Structures are given as C-alpha cells and as structure tokens.
Amino acid sequence: MVGSSMIEGALRRDRAVVVFALLGVIMLAWGYLLLGAGMSLDEMGGMPMAQEEPIWTPAYAAVALAMWAIMMAAMMLPSAAPMILLYGTIANRRELKGDPAVGAGVFGLGYIVVWTAFSLAAVAFQFGLDHAQLLSPMMRVTSRSVAGGVLIAAGVYQWTPLKQACLRRCRSPLEFLMTEWREGRVGALKMGLRHGTYCLGCCWMLMLLLFVGGIMNIAWIATVAAFVLIEKVSPGGHWIGRVTGVALAVWGVAILVF
C-alpha cells in the first residue's frame, strides 16, 4: 500500500510538472504577442523605424523568425497539450528509469522543431510579399486578389483528404501513441516530430490566414487559435472545420468579385 501510494504520488508530481511547464510556455508566448500587438517588426526588435518599407537585414529576418516561432507556439500548443499530457501519463507508467517529465519535454520539442521549420517558410513568404510590395507595415496583405486567393485556398484545403487524414491523427491521440510508440528520449523526439507534422498538416493553411487579418492583429490571432483548438478537441470538430471551409471559400470569392 505504501509503495503504491508513493508511485501514485510520483505520477501526480510528474504530471503537475508537465502541466505547469505547458502553461508557462503558453502564457509567455501569449504575453509576447500581447506586448507586440499593433507593432511593426522593427519596433518589436527594438530597431529604429527609419522608413516605411522594411530592409531585410539578418537582424530583421531573425526577429521575423522569432515572432513566427513564438506565435506558432502560442496558437498551436493549447491544442497539442492534451497529446503531450497523454504521452507523459503513458511514459510515467512505462519507464522504469529516467524522468518521464523530461521525456514529455523531449516529445514536445518535436512539435517546436516542426513549427519552427514552418516559421522559416512563413518568413520566406512574408519576404516575398514585402519584396512585391503587397504587405502593409502591420503585416497585412494589401492585395485583394492575394487575400481572396488565400481564403479560397484555405477553405478548399479544409475538405481535402490530406487535411482530413491529419485531423484524424490529431483528434485520436491514444490511437497514435498505441501504434507509433517508441521507447527512450530519441523515440520521444521522433514521435513528437511525427505527430507535430500531422499537427502542421492539419493547420498550416489556417496559419496563412494571418496574412489576411494581420500577423500582429491579436484578435485575429486569438480567433484562429480558438478555431484550431475547437476543430481538434470538440466532438463535432471535423464538421465544424468543413463548414468553416465553405465559409472561407465564399468569403474569398466575395473579396475577389466585390
């Protein structure tokens, strides 16, 4: 009885560590976004705004990458948290040595690596829009055709087999862990990378909607983040996603036509 209670106490302690770590990262990320709401990248990086059009120096690109990586964590980590907590719970009961909380951190690191890779692509897209003079200082697309095209593409993607396959993986964390489990820290990282890729495949087009509403528009960021969470965890999330896809496509067509 004493040994069993000690084990249960250790399990609760490790779970609490993971929960507080996730909450801490989410709060820090959202705090950064709230402090930077309405600012340009120059202001967020502490650089002087000498002109309206940004100069893409290495420092400016680094600030852009950091902004995207933090924004991805703020938006995606809440929906990934149930999976990370479930991994930590299972790891607690399977591992005979080592710290399962560290394993959960390594598992979560896989997500961060995938989201950072997407952030690099997003920065490249942002650079292209800036170079074509299609982006405002507040990082919102100024071209109606581009905005409409992104909305239509995001709406159509909600109905594609790839989107639905990735969403099923995100909505069934236990099934993924049962079929893809790998032991050890390296295994945890591989699993995090794999499931992080499914996570990205589910939501990457939704992230591009930030260019339509404004990358530093905090209300728009919160709306997209809330939708990502609802789509992944609510009972009717897959149908909510499809209905939203139709709405996005109609919105895009309306922008192009009217």
PDB file of C-alpha atoms in Angstrom:
ATOM      1  CA  MET A   1       0.000   0.000   0.000  1.00  0.00           C
ATOM      2  CA  VAL A   2       2.795   2.392   0.938  1.00  0.00           C
ATOM      3  CA  GLY A   3       4.716   1.588  -2.254  1.00  0.00           C
ATOM      4  CA  SER A   4       1.577   2.045  -4.361  1.00  0.00           C
ATOM      5  CA  SER A   5       0.786   5.420  -2.790  1.00  0.00           C
ATOM      6  CA  MET A   6       4.359   6.564  -3.377  1.00  0.00           C
ATOM      7  CA  ILE A   7       4.117   5.626  -7.054  1.00  0.00           C
ATOM      8  CA  GLU A   8       0.793   7.414  -7.430  1.00  0.00           C
ATOM      9  CA  GLY A   9       2.269  10.468  -5.728  1.00  0.00           C
ATOM     10  CA  ALA A  10       5.213  10.458  -8.141  1.00  0.00           C
ATOM     11  CA  LEU A  11       2.835  10.159 -11.094  1.00  0.00           C
ATOM     12  CA  ARG A  12       0.812  13.149  -9.904  1.00  0.00           C
ATOM     13  CA  ARG A  13       4.006  15.141  -9.320  1.00  0.00           C
ATOM     14  CA  ASP A  14       5.354  14.434 -12.813  1.00  0.00           C
ATOM     15  CA  ARG A  15       2.005  15.307 -14.388  1.00  0.00           C
ATOM     16  CA  ALA A  16       1.916  18.569 -12.436  1.00  0.00           C
ATOM     17  CA  VAL A  17       5.395  19.420 -13.680  1.00  0.00           C
ATOM     18  CA  VAL A  18       4.305  18.895 -17.300  1.00  0.00           C
ATOM     19  CA  VAL A  19       1.085  20.885 -16.806  1.00  0.00           C
ATOM     20  CA  PHE A  20       2.856  23.859 -15.240  1.00  0.00           C
ATOM     21  CA  ALA A  21       5.573  23.783 -17.896  1.00  0.00           C
ATOM     22  CA  LEU A  22       2.967  23.844 -20.686  1.00  0.00           C
ATOM     23  CA  LEU A  23       1.023  26.648 -19.003  1.00  0.00           C
ATOM     24  CA  GLY A  24       4.226  28.620 -18.517  1.00  0.00           C
ATOM     25  CA  VAL A  25       5.254  28.367 -22.168  1.00  0.00           C
ATOM     26  CA  ILE A  26       1.745  29.230 -23.390  1.00  0.00           C
ATOM     27  CA  MET A  27       1.499  32.246 -21.076  1.00  0.00           C
ATOM     28  CA  LEU A  28       4.946  33.530 -22.066  1.00  0.00           C
ATOM     29  CA  ALA A  29       4.140  33.161 -25.761  1.00  0.00           C
ATOM     30  CA  TRP A  30       0.800  34.964 -25.455  1.00  0.00           C
ATOM     31  CA  GLY A  31       2.409  37.625 -23.283  1.00  0.00           C
ATOM     32  CA  TYR A  32       4.915  38.303 -26.048  1.00  0.00           C
ATOM     33  CA  LEU A  33       2.113  38.590 -28.608  1.00  0.00           C
ATOM     34  CA  LEU A  34       0.053  40.881 -26.395  1.00  0.00           C
ATOM     35  CA  LEU A  35       3.013  43.177 -25.809  1.00  0.00           C
ATOM     36  CA  GLY A  36       3.758  43.253 -29.543  1.00  0.00           C
ATOM     37  CA  ALA A  37       0.162  43.716 -30.730  1.00  0.00           C
ATOM     38  CA  GLY A  38      -0.058  46.559 -33.223  1.00  0.00           C
ATOM     39  CA  MET A  39       3.715  46.953 -33.520  1.00  0.00           C
ATOM     40  CA  SER A  40       5.833  46.549 -36.604  1.00  0.00           C
ATOM     41  CA  LEU A  41       8.711  44.075 -36.664  1.00  0.00           C
ATOM     42  CA  ASP A  42      11.163  46.950 -36.323  1.00  0.00           C
ATOM     43  CA  GLU A  43       9.522  48.079 -33.090  1.00  0.00           C
ATOM     44  CA  MET A  44       9.296  44.509 -31.738  1.00  0.00           C
ATOM     45  CA  GLY A  45      13.008  44.013 -32.355  1.00  0.00           C
ATOM     46  CA  GLY A  46      13.941  47.345 -30.807  1.00  0.00           C
ATOM     47  CA  MET A  47      15.148  48.686 -34.172  1.00  0.00           C
ATOM     48  CA  PRO A  48      14.506  52.260 -35.333  1.00  0.00           C
ATOM     49  CA  MET A  49      11.850  52.777 -37.996  1.00  0.00           C
ATOM     50  CA  ALA A  50      13.713  54.885 -40.490  1.00  0.00           C
ATOM     51  CA  GLN A  51      11.397  54.139 -43.368  1.00  0.00           C
ATOM     52  CA  GLU A  52       8.021  52.658 -44.206  1.00  0.00           C
ATOM     53  CA  GLU A  53       9.363  49.661 -46.134  1.00  0.00           C
ATOM     54  CA  PRO A  54      11.479  47.230 -44.082  1.00  0.00           C
ATOM     55  CA  ILE A  55      15.033  46.379 -45.027  1.00  0.00           C
ATOM     56  CA  TRP A  56      15.545  42.637 -44.750  1.00  0.00           C
ATOM     57  CA  THR A  57      18.789  42.553 -42.818  1.00  0.00           C
ATOM     58  CA  PRO A  58      19.828  39.375 -40.939  1.00  0.00           C
ATOM     59  CA  ALA A  59      18.634  41.014 -37.698  1.00  0.00           C
ATOM     60  CA  TYR A  60      15.230  41.822 -39.204  1.00  0.00           C
ATOM     61  CA  ALA A  61      14.882  38.252 -40.535  1.00  0.00           C
ATOM     62  CA  ALA A  62      15.837  36.860 -37.119  1.00  0.00           C
ATOM     63  CA  VAL A  63      13.146  38.968 -35.421  1.00  0.00           C
ATOM     64  CA  ALA A  64      10.606  37.789 -38.010  1.00  0.00           C
ATOM     65  CA  LEU A  65      11.556  34.148 -37.433  1.00  0.00           C
ATOM     66  CA  ALA A  66      11.358  34.538 -33.646  1.00  0.00           C
ATOM     67  CA  MET A  67       7.969  36.218 -33.957  1.00  0.00           C
ATOM     68  CA  TRP A  68       6.576  33.396 -36.115  1.00  0.00           C
ATOM     69  CA  ALA A  69       8.017  30.648 -33.913  1.00  0.00           C
ATOM     70  CA  ILE A  70       6.562  32.207 -30.749  1.00  0.00           C
ATOM     71  CA  MET A  71       3.245  32.846 -32.472  1.00  0.00           C
ATOM     72  CA  MET A  72       3.067  29.218 -33.628  1.00  0.00           C
ATOM     73  CA  ALA A  73       3.718  28.034 -30.077  1.00  0.00           C
ATOM     74  CA  ALA A  74       1.041  30.354 -28.689  1.00  0.00           C
ATOM     75  CA  MET A  75      -1.549  29.228 -31.229  1.00  0.00           C
ATOM     76  CA  MET A  76      -0.756  25.530 -31.543  1.00  0.00           C
ATOM     77  CA  LEU A  77       0.460  24.459 -28.111  1.00  0.00           C
ATOM     78  CA  PRO A  78      -3.002  24.623 -26.444  1.00  0.00           C
ATOM     79  CA  SER A  79      -4.356  22.090 -28.944  1.00  0.00           C
ATOM     80  CA  ALA A  80      -1.219  19.923 -28.652  1.00  0.00           C
ATOM     81  CA  ALA A  81      -1.260  19.995 -24.838  1.00  0.00           C
ATOM     82  CA  PRO A  82      -3.705  17.044 -24.424  1.00  0.00           C
ATOM     83  CA  MET A  83      -1.430  14.873 -26.565  1.00  0.00           C
ATOM     84  CA  ILE A  84       1.696  15.900 -24.639  1.00  0.00           C
ATOM     85  CA  LEU A  85      -0.046  15.232 -21.305  1.00  0.00           C
ATOM     86  CA  LEU A  86      -1.252  11.827 -22.521  1.00  0.00           C
ATOM     87  CA  TYR A  87       2.264  10.957 -23.638  1.00  0.00           C
ATOM     88  CA  GLY A  88       3.589  11.979 -20.225  1.00  0.00           C
ATOM     89  CA  THR A  89       0.994   9.808 -18.445  1.00  0.00           C
ATOM     90  CA  ILE A  90       1.823   6.730 -20.517  1.00  0.00           C
ATOM     91  CA  ALA A  91       5.554   7.348 -20.222  1.00  0.00           C
ATOM     92  CA  ASN A  92       5.141   7.575 -16.442  1.00  0.00           C
ATOM     93  CA  ARG A  93       3.731   4.062 -16.340  1.00  0.00           C
ATOM     94  CA  ARG A  94       6.109   2.511 -18.867  1.00  0.00           C
ATOM     95  CA  GLU A  95       9.532   3.882 -17.948  1.00  0.00           C
ATOM     96  CA  LEU A  96      11.489   2.141 -15.222  1.00  0.00           C
ATOM     97  CA  LYS A  97      14.252   4.741 -15.064  1.00  0.00           C
ATOM     98  CA  GLY A  98      14.780   8.359 -16.020  1.00  0.00           C
ATOM     99  CA  ASP A  99      12.430  11.284 -15.578  1.00  0.00           C
ATOM    100  CA  PRO A 100       9.168  10.920 -17.585  1.00  0.00           C
ATOM    101  CA  ALA A 101       8.619  14.675 -17.336  1.00  0.00           C
ATOM    102  CA  VAL A 102      11.835  15.163 -19.286  1.00  0.00           C
ATOM    103  CA  GLY A 103      10.553  12.665 -21.865  1.00  0.00           C
ATOM    104  CA  ALA A 104       7.370  14.723 -22.248  1.00  0.00           C
ATOM    105  CA  GLY A 105       9.548  17.793 -22.776  1.00  0.00           C
ATOM    106  CA  VAL A 106      11.537  15.999 -25.480  1.00  0.00           C
ATOM    107  CA  PHE A 107       8.273  14.869 -27.073  1.00  0.00           C
ATOM    108  CA  GLY A 108       7.042  18.468 -27.061  1.00  0.00           C
ATOM    109  CA  LEU A 109      10.347  19.598 -28.537  1.00  0.00           C
ATOM    110  CA  GLY A 110       9.462  17.628 -31.661  1.00  0.00           C
ATOM    111  CA  TYR A 111       6.460  19.901 -32.163  1.00  0.00           C
ATOM    112  CA  ILE A 112       8.604  23.003 -31.684  1.00  0.00           C
ATOM    113  CA  VAL A 113      11.075  21.802 -34.336  1.00  0.00           C
ATOM    114  CA  VAL A 114       8.263  21.262 -36.867  1.00  0.00           C
ATOM    115  CA  TRP A 115       6.627  24.612 -36.074  1.00  0.00           C
ATOM    116  CA  THR A 116       9.974  26.396 -36.388  1.00  0.00           C
ATOM    117  CA  ALA A 117      10.509  24.807 -39.805  1.00  0.00           C
ATOM    118  CA  PHE A 118       7.111  26.146 -40.880  1.00  0.00           C
ATOM    119  CA  SER A 119       8.084  29.523 -39.431  1.00  0.00           C
ATOM    120  CA  LEU A 120      11.054  29.617 -41.804  1.00  0.00           C
ATOM    121  CA  ALA A 121       8.687  29.036 -44.735  1.00  0.00           C
ATOM    122  CA  ALA A 122       6.309  31.710 -43.416  1.00  0.00           C
ATOM    123  CA  VAL A 123       9.167  34.208 -43.171  1.00  0.00           C
ATOM    124  CA  ALA A 124      10.147  33.405 -46.766  1.00  0.00           C
ATOM    125  CA  PHE A 125       6.543  34.019 -47.860  1.00  0.00           C
ATOM    126  CA  GLN A 126       6.496  37.254 -45.893  1.00  0.00           C
ATOM    127  CA  PHE A 127       9.724  38.330 -47.557  1.00  0.00           C
ATOM    128  CA  GLY A 128       8.201  37.634 -50.980  1.00  0.00           C
ATOM    129  CA  LEU A 129       5.128  39.701 -50.182  1.00  0.00           C
ATOM    130  CA  ASP A 130       7.299  42.536 -48.863  1.00  0.00           C
ATOM    131  CA  HIS A 131       9.505  42.404 -51.946  1.00  0.00           C
ATOM    132  CA  ALA A 132       6.407  42.611 -54.152  1.00  0.00           C
ATOM    133  CA  GLN A 133       5.112  45.497 -52.005  1.00  0.00           C
ATOM    134  CA  LEU A 134       1.972  43.564 -51.110  1.00  0.00           C
ATOM    135  CA  LEU A 135       2.327  43.773 -47.329  1.00  0.00           C
ATOM    136  CA  SER A 136       1.468  46.691 -45.056  1.00  0.00           C
ATOM    137  CA  PRO A 137       3.780  47.776 -42.206  1.00  0.00           C
ATOM    138  CA  MET A 138       1.429  45.927 -39.845  1.00  0.00           C
ATOM    139  CA  MET A 139       1.978  42.790 -41.953  1.00  0.00           C
ATOM    140  CA  ARG A 140      -1.410  42.540 -43.609  1.00  0.00           C
ATOM    141  CA  VAL A 141      -1.843  41.714 -47.297  1.00  0.00           C
ATOM    142  CA  THR A 142      -2.824  44.791 -49.268  1.00  0.00           C
ATOM    143  CA  SER A 143      -3.825  42.929 -52.441  1.00  0.00           C
ATOM    144  CA  ARG A 144      -7.458  41.855 -52.641  1.00  0.00           C
ATOM    145  CA  SER A 145      -6.590  39.133 -55.146  1.00  0.00           C
ATOM    146  CA  VAL A 146      -3.945  37.636 -52.839  1.00  0.00           C
ATOM    147  CA  ALA A 147      -6.228  37.871 -49.797  1.00  0.00           C
ATOM    148  CA  GLY A 148      -9.108  36.287 -51.694  1.00  0.00           C
ATOM    149  CA  GLY A 149      -6.847  33.567 -53.072  1.00  0.00           C
ATOM    150  CA  VAL A 150      -5.534  32.660 -49.613  1.00  0.00           C
ATOM    151  CA  LEU A 151      -9.069  32.488 -48.208  1.00  0.00           C
ATOM    152  CA  ILE A 152     -10.284  30.268 -51.048  1.00  0.00           C
ATOM    153  CA  ALA A 153      -7.227  28.003 -50.778  1.00  0.00           C
ATOM    154  CA  ALA A 154      -7.703  27.663 -47.014  1.00  0.00           C
ATOM    155  CA  GLY A 155     -11.379  26.872 -47.480  1.00  0.00           C
ATOM    156  CA  VAL A 156     -10.763  24.235 -50.136  1.00  0.00           C
ATOM    157  CA  TYR A 157      -7.967  22.662 -48.094  1.00  0.00           C
ATOM    158  CA  GLN A 158     -10.409  22.026 -45.242  1.00  0.00           C
ATOM    159  CA  TRP A 159     -12.084  19.428 -47.491  1.00  0.00           C
ATOM    160  CA  THR A 160      -9.008  17.681 -48.873  1.00  0.00           C
ATOM    161  CA  PRO A 161      -8.100  14.072 -47.954  1.00  0.00           C
ATOM    162  CA  LEU A 162      -4.725  15.257 -46.604  1.00  0.00           C
ATOM    163  CA  LYS A 163      -6.380  17.695 -44.215  1.00  0.00           C
ATOM    164  CA  GLN A 164      -8.863  15.082 -43.029  1.00  0.00           C
ATOM    165  CA  ALA A 165      -6.161  12.439 -42.531  1.00  0.00           C
ATOM    166  CA  CYS A 166      -4.036  14.808 -40.446  1.00  0.00           C
ATOM    167  CA  LEU A 167      -7.055  15.959 -38.463  1.00  0.00           C
ATOM    168  CA  ARG A 168      -7.981  12.357 -37.626  1.00  0.00           C
ATOM    169  CA  ARG A 169      -4.494  11.820 -36.219  1.00  0.00           C
ATOM    170  CA  CYS A 170      -4.760  14.989 -34.151  1.00  0.00           C
ATOM    171  CA  ARG A 171      -8.187  14.043 -32.835  1.00  0.00           C
ATOM    172  CA  SER A 172      -7.117  10.491 -31.878  1.00  0.00           C
ATOM    173  CA  PRO A 173      -4.004  10.886 -29.692  1.00  0.00           C
ATOM    174  CA  LEU A 174      -4.340   7.495 -27.986  1.00  0.00           C
ATOM    175  CA  GLU A 175      -4.509   5.672 -31.302  1.00  0.00           C
ATOM    176  CA  PHE A 176      -1.331   7.412 -32.452  1.00  0.00           C
ATOM    177  CA  LEU A 177       0.536   6.542 -29.252  1.00  0.00           C
ATOM    178  CA  MET A 178      -0.582   2.907 -29.406  1.00  0.00           C
ATOM    179  CA  THR A 179       0.585   2.443 -32.990  1.00  0.00           C
ATOM    180  CA  GLU A 180       3.634   4.737 -33.076  1.00  0.00           C
ATOM    181  CA  TRP A 181       5.164   4.330 -29.617  1.00  0.00           C
ATOM    182  CA  ARG A 182       8.977   4.490 -29.432  1.00  0.00           C
ATOM    183  CA  GLU A 183      10.996   3.977 -26.268  1.00  0.00           C
ATOM    184  CA  GLY A 184      13.581   6.396 -24.874  1.00  0.00           C
ATOM    185  CA  ARG A 185      14.377  10.048 -25.462  1.00  0.00           C
ATOM    186  CA  VAL A 186      15.199   9.566 -29.144  1.00  0.00           C
ATOM    187  CA  GLY A 187      11.913   7.720 -29.570  1.00  0.00           C
ATOM    188  CA  ALA A 188      10.068  10.561 -27.841  1.00  0.00           C
ATOM    189  CA  LEU A 189      11.636  13.094 -30.202  1.00  0.00           C
ATOM    190  CA  LYS A 190      10.761  11.002 -33.265  1.00  0.00           C
ATOM    191  CA  MET A 191       7.178  10.670 -32.081  1.00  0.00           C
ATOM    192  CA  GLY A 192       6.952  14.396 -31.419  1.00  0.00           C
ATOM    193  CA  LEU A 193       8.312  15.174 -34.869  1.00  0.00           C
ATOM    194  CA  ARG A 194       5.869  12.761 -36.483  1.00  0.00           C
ATOM    195  CA  HIS A 195       2.787  13.938 -34.656  1.00  0.00           C
ATOM    196  CA  GLY A 196       3.940  17.545 -34.983  1.00  0.00           C
ATOM    197  CA  THR A 197       3.977  17.016 -38.735  1.00  0.00           C
ATOM    198  CA  TYR A 198       0.375  15.789 -38.610  1.00  0.00           C
ATOM    199  CA  CYS A 199      -0.442  18.842 -36.488  1.00  0.00           C
ATOM    200  CA  LEU A 200       1.128  21.126 -39.068  1.00  0.00           C
ATOM    201  CA  GLY A 201      -0.554  19.303 -41.958  1.00  0.00           C
ATOM    202  CA  CYS A 202      -3.860  19.945 -40.261  1.00  0.00           C
ATOM    203  CA  CYS A 203      -3.392  23.669 -39.710  1.00  0.00           C
ATOM    204  CA  TRP A 204      -0.754  25.196 -42.000  1.00  0.00           C
ATOM    205  CA  MET A 205      -3.258  26.825 -44.338  1.00  0.00           C
ATOM    206  CA  LEU A 206      -5.095  28.294 -41.361  1.00  0.00           C
ATOM    207  CA  MET A 207      -1.829  29.904 -40.256  1.00  0.00           C
ATOM    208  CA  LEU A 208      -1.552  31.645 -43.623  1.00  0.00           C
ATOM    209  CA  LEU A 209      -4.852  33.362 -42.851  1.00  0.00           C
ATOM    210  CA  LEU A 210      -2.804  35.581 -40.542  1.00  0.00           C
ATOM    211  CA  PHE A 211      -1.604  37.417 -43.648  1.00  0.00           C
ATOM    212  CA  VAL A 212      -5.236  38.273 -44.406  1.00  0.00           C
ATOM    213  CA  GLY A 213      -6.249  39.539 -40.970  1.00  0.00           C
ATOM    214  CA  GLY A 214      -2.875  40.947 -39.975  1.00  0.00           C
ATOM    215  CA  ILE A 215       0.019  38.999 -38.481  1.00  0.00           C
ATOM    216  CA  MET A 216       0.049  41.130 -35.335  1.00  0.00           C
ATOM    217  CA  ASN A 217      -3.735  41.560 -35.071  1.00  0.00           C
ATOM    218  CA  ILE A 218      -4.206  39.943 -31.658  1.00  0.00           C
ATOM    219  CA  ALA A 219      -7.957  39.443 -32.098  1.00  0.00           C
ATOM    220  CA  TRP A 220      -7.397  37.657 -35.411  1.00  0.00           C
ATOM    221  CA  ILE A 221      -4.612  35.513 -33.905  1.00  0.00           C
ATOM    222  CA  ALA A 222      -6.875  34.525 -30.997  1.00  0.00           C
ATOM    223  CA  THR A 223      -9.732  33.688 -33.383  1.00  0.00           C
ATOM    224  CA  VAL A 224      -7.584  31.366 -35.496  1.00  0.00           C
ATOM    225  CA  ALA A 225      -6.075  29.773 -32.369  1.00  0.00           C
ATOM    226  CA  ALA A 226      -9.527  29.165 -30.884  1.00  0.00           C
ATOM    227  CA  PHE A 227     -10.715  27.579 -34.124  1.00  0.00           C
ATOM    228  CA  VAL A 228      -7.678  25.270 -34.230  1.00  0.00           C
ATOM    229  CA  LEU A 229      -8.429  24.138 -30.675  1.00  0.00           C
ATOM    230  CA  ILE A 230     -12.155  23.622 -31.309  1.00  0.00           C
ATOM    231  CA  GLU A 231     -11.538  21.690 -34.518  1.00  0.00           C
ATOM    232  CA  LYS A 232      -9.175  19.286 -32.764  1.00  0.00           C
ATOM    233  CA  VAL A 233     -10.886  18.660 -29.432  1.00  0.00           C
ATOM    234  CA  SER A 234     -14.634  19.256 -29.842  1.00  0.00           C
ATOM    235  CA  PRO A 235     -16.877  16.252 -30.668  1.00  0.00           C
ATOM    236  CA  GLY A 236     -18.021  17.740 -33.974  1.00  0.00           C
ATOM    237  CA  GLY A 237     -14.712  19.364 -34.832  1.00  0.00           C
ATOM    238  CA  HIS A 238     -14.338  17.709 -38.236  1.00  0.00           C
ATOM    239  CA  TRP A 239     -17.714  19.033 -39.380  1.00  0.00           C
ATOM    240  CA  ILE A 240     -17.033  22.460 -37.884  1.00  0.00           C
ATOM    241  CA  GLY A 241     -13.840  22.526 -39.950  1.00  0.00           C
ATOM    242  CA  ARG A 242     -15.654  21.650 -43.162  1.00  0.00           C
ATOM    243  CA  VAL A 243     -18.418  24.208 -42.633  1.00  0.00           C
ATOM    244  CA  THR A 244     -15.767  26.814 -41.878  1.00  0.00           C
ATOM    245  CA  GLY A 245     -14.003  25.795 -45.094  1.00  0.00           C
ATOM    246  CA  VAL A 246     -17.119  26.643 -47.088  1.00  0.00           C
ATOM    247  CA  ALA A 247     -17.407  29.983 -45.292  1.00  0.00           C
ATOM    248  CA  LEU A 248     -13.759  30.830 -46.002  1.00  0.00           C
ATOM    249  CA  ALA A 249     -14.127  29.977 -49.688  1.00  0.00           C
ATOM    250  CA  VAL A 250     -17.290  32.086 -50.002  1.00  0.00           C
ATOM    251  CA  TRP A 251     -15.541  34.949 -48.229  1.00  0.00           C
ATOM    252  CA  GLY A 252     -12.624  34.698 -50.622  1.00  0.00           C
ATOM    253  CA  VAL A 253     -14.880  34.705 -53.686  1.00  0.00           C
ATOM    254  CA  ALA A 254     -16.757  37.714 -52.321  1.00  0.00           C
ATOM    255  CA  ILE A 255     -13.487  39.621 -51.920  1.00  0.00           C
ATOM    256  CA  LEU A 256     -12.463  38.798 -55.489  1.00  0.00           C
ATOM    257  CA  VAL A 257     -15.844  39.621 -57.013  1.00  0.00           C
ATOM    258  CA  PHE A 258     -16.948  42.620 -54.950  1.00  0.00           C
TER     259      PHE A 258
END
